[in-house]
C-alpha positions in Angstrom: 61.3 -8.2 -11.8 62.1 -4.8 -10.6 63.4 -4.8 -6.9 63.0 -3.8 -4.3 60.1 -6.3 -3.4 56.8 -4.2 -2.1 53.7 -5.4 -1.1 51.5 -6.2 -4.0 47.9 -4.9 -3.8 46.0 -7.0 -6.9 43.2 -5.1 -8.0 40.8 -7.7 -9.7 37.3 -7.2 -11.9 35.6 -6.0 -14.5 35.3 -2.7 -15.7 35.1 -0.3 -12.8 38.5 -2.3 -11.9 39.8 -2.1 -15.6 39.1 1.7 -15.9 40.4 2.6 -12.6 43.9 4.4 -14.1 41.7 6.6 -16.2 40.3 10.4 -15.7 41.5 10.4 -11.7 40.0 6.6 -11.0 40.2 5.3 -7.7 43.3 2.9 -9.1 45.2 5.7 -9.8 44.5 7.4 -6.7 45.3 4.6 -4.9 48.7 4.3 -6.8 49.5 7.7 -5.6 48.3 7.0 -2.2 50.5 3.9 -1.8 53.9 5.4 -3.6 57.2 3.7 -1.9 54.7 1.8 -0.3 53.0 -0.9 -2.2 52.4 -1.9 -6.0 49.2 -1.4 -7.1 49.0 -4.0 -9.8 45.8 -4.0 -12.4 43.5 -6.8 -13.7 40.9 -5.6 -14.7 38.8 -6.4 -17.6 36.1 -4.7 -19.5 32.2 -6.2 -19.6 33.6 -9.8 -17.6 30.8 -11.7 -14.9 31.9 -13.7 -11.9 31.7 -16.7 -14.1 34.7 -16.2 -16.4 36.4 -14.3 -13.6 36.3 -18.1 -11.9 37.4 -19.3 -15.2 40.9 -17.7 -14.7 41.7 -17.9 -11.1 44.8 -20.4 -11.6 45.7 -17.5 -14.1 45.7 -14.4 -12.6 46.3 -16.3 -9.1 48.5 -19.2 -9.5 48.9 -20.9 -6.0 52.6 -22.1 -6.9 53.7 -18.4 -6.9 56.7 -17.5 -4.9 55.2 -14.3 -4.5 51.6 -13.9 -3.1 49.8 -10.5 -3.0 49.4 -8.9 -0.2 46.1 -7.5 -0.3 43.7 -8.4 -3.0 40.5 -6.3 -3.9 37.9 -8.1 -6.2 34.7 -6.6 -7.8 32.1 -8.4 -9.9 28.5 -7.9 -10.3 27.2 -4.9 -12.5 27.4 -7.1 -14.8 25.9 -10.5 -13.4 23.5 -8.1 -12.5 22.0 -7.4 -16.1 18.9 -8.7 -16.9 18.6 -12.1 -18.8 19.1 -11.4 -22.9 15.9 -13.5 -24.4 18.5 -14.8 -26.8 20.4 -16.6 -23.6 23.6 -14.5 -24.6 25.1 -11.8 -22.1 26.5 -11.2 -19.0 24.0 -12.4 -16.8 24.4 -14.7 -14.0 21.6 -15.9 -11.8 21.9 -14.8 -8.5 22.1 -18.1 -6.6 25.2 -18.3 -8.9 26.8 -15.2 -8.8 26.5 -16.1 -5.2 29.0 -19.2 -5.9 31.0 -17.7 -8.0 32.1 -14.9 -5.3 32.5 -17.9 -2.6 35.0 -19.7 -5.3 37.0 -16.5 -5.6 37.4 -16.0 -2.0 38.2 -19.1 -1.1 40.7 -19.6 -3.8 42.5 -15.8 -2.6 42.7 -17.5 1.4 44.2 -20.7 -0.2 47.4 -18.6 -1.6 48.9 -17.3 1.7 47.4 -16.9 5.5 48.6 -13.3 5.2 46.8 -12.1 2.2 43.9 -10.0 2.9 40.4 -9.1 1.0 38.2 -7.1 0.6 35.3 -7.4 -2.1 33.4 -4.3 -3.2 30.1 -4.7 -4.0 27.9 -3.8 -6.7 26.8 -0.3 -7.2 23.8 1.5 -8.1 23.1 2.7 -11.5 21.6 6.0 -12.7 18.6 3.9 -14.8 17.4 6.8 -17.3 21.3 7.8 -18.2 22.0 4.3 -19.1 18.8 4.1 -21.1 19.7 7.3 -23.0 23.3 6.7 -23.5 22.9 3.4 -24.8 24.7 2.6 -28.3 23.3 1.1 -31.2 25.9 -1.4 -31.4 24.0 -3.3 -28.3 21.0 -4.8 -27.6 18.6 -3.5 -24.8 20.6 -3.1 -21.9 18.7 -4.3 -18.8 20.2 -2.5 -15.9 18.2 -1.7 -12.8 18.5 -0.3 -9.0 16.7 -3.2 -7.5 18.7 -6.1 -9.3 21.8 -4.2 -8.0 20.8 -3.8 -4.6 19.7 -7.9 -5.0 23.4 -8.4 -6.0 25.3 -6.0 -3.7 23.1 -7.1 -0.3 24.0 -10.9 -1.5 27.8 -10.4 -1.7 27.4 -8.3 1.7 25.9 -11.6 3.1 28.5 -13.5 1.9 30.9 -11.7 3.0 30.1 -11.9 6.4 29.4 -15.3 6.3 33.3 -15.7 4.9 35.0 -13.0 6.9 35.8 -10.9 4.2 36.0 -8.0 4.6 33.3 -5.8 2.2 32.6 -2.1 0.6 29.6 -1.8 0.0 29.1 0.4 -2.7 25.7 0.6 -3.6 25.3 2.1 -0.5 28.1 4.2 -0.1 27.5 5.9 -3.9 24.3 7.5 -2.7 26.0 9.2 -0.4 24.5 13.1 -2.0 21.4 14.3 -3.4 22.9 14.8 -6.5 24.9 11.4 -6.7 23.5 9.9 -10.2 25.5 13.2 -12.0 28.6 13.4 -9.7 29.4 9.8 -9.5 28.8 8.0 -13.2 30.3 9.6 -16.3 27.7 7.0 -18.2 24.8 5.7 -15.2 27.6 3.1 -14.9 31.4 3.8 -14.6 32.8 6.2 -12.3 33.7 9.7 -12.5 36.4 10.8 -10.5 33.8 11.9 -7.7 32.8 8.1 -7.5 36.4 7.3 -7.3 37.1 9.4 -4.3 34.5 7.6 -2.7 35.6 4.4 -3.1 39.1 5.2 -1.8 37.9 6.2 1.2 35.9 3.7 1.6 38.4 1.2 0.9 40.9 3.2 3.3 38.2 3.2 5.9 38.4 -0.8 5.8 42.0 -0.7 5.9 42.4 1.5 8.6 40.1 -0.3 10.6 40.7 -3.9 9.9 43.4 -5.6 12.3 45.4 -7.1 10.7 48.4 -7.5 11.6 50.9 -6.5 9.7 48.3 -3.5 9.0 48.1 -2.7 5.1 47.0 1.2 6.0 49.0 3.7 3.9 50.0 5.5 7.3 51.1 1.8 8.5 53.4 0.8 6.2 57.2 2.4 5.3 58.3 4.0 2.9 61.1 2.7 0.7 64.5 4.2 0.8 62.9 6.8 3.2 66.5 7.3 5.5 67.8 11.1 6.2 70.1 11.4 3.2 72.7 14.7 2.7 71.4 14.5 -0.6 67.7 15.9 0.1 66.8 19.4 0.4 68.8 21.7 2.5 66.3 22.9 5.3 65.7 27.2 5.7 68.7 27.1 8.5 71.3 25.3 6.1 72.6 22.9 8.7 70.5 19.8 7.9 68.7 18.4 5.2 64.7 17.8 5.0 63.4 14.2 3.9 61.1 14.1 1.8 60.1 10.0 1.5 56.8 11.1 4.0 55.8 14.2 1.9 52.0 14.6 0.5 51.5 18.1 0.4 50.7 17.5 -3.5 47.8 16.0 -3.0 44.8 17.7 -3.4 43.0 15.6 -0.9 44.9 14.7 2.2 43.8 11.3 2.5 43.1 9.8 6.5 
């Protein structure tokens, strides 16, 4: 344990969450975002469905923990959404049970604390012909489609409403340019750090929006060890000092 304490943001799923620290992903931006802030913890993991995500809830959530996240942002689907594999192996999951699946994970996240907060992200589009052209001969024929992923992402949407949880959703908010297939997959699948950008706003849209109270918005929150220090910078008129705990002139982006 490495003090002291932050708010833990937990960010949970398959690939798109496992890949998120790579080539400027939307983890990583978020890490950067939320410095002195909040720990941006990772659990993500490659090719997983909704149904061995519920496997390991106890797991990766146990409710006896001290320590409960904060915030906890959950994606599942691409996969589920796959096309059945005639052999009965694969990733996918039946919608009706997908459905369940996401229900069980929410509902076991709002068992851990009444403060932690969620937001699911839904399943995004996929650039069809990429993924048809890129595919390797180590797999079998990879059934991927636009319409089974708007089926998946418009059922977690209902869901979430029905649960108040609070939802990106990304198939949607991907398309957002002409040109969206090329600047937002590096494969008709995982994001490119154009896609990333988007989901960070998007998931900094939801948390500057959402009331909750305390709010979990990077502008909301304090920075650690951010008091006025004789140590810091000597300002241009050498009397004072200039701190530097709120600086994020380094970004490239100045995130709202």
């Amino acid at each position: 344990m490495v003090g002291p304490v932050r708010p833990q943001f937990v960010l949970f799923g398959s690939s798109i969450v496992q890949l998120s620290f790579s080539n400027g992903g939307w983890g990583a931006i978020l890490s950067d975002i939320y410095a002195r802030k909040a720990d941006i913890l990772l659990r993500g993991y490659y090719g997983w469905n909704s149904r061995r995500a519920v496997d390991v809830l106890d797991q990766v959530f146990p409710k006896d923990d001290l320590k409960q996240p904060s915030l906890v942002v959950v994606y599942f689907g691409g996969n589920d959404s796959m096309g059945p594999h005639s052999s009965g192996l694969g990733p996918h999951v039946p919608l009706n049970e997908y459905v369940e699946h996401m229900k069980k994970i929410a509902t076991h996240l709002k068992g851990l604390s009444d403060k932690i907060r969620i937001i699911f992200l839904t399943c995004p589009p996929v650039d069809e012909v990429r993924v048809r052209q890129t595919a390797s001969e180590y797999f079998s024929e990879l059934v991927r489609t636009n319409e089974l992923c708007r089926k998946y992402s418009e059922a977690c949407v209902d869901l979430c409403k029905e649960m108040h949880v609070e939802v990106v959703d990304l198939f949607t908010a991907l398309q957002n340019k002409d040109d969206w297939m090329t600047s937002n997959f590096t494969d008709g699948v995982h994001l490119s750090a154009e896609g990333s950008k988007v989901v960070v706003t998007e998931i900094l849209k939801v948390l500057k929006q959402a009331d909750w109270k305390p709010s979990l918005h990077w502008k909301s929150m304090p920075s650690e060890f951010s008091e006025d220090s004789p140590y810091d910078l000597v300002a241009a008129d050498g009397k004072r000092t200039l701190n530097p705990s709120e600086w994020t002139f380094h970004r490239a982006i100045q995130w709202d």
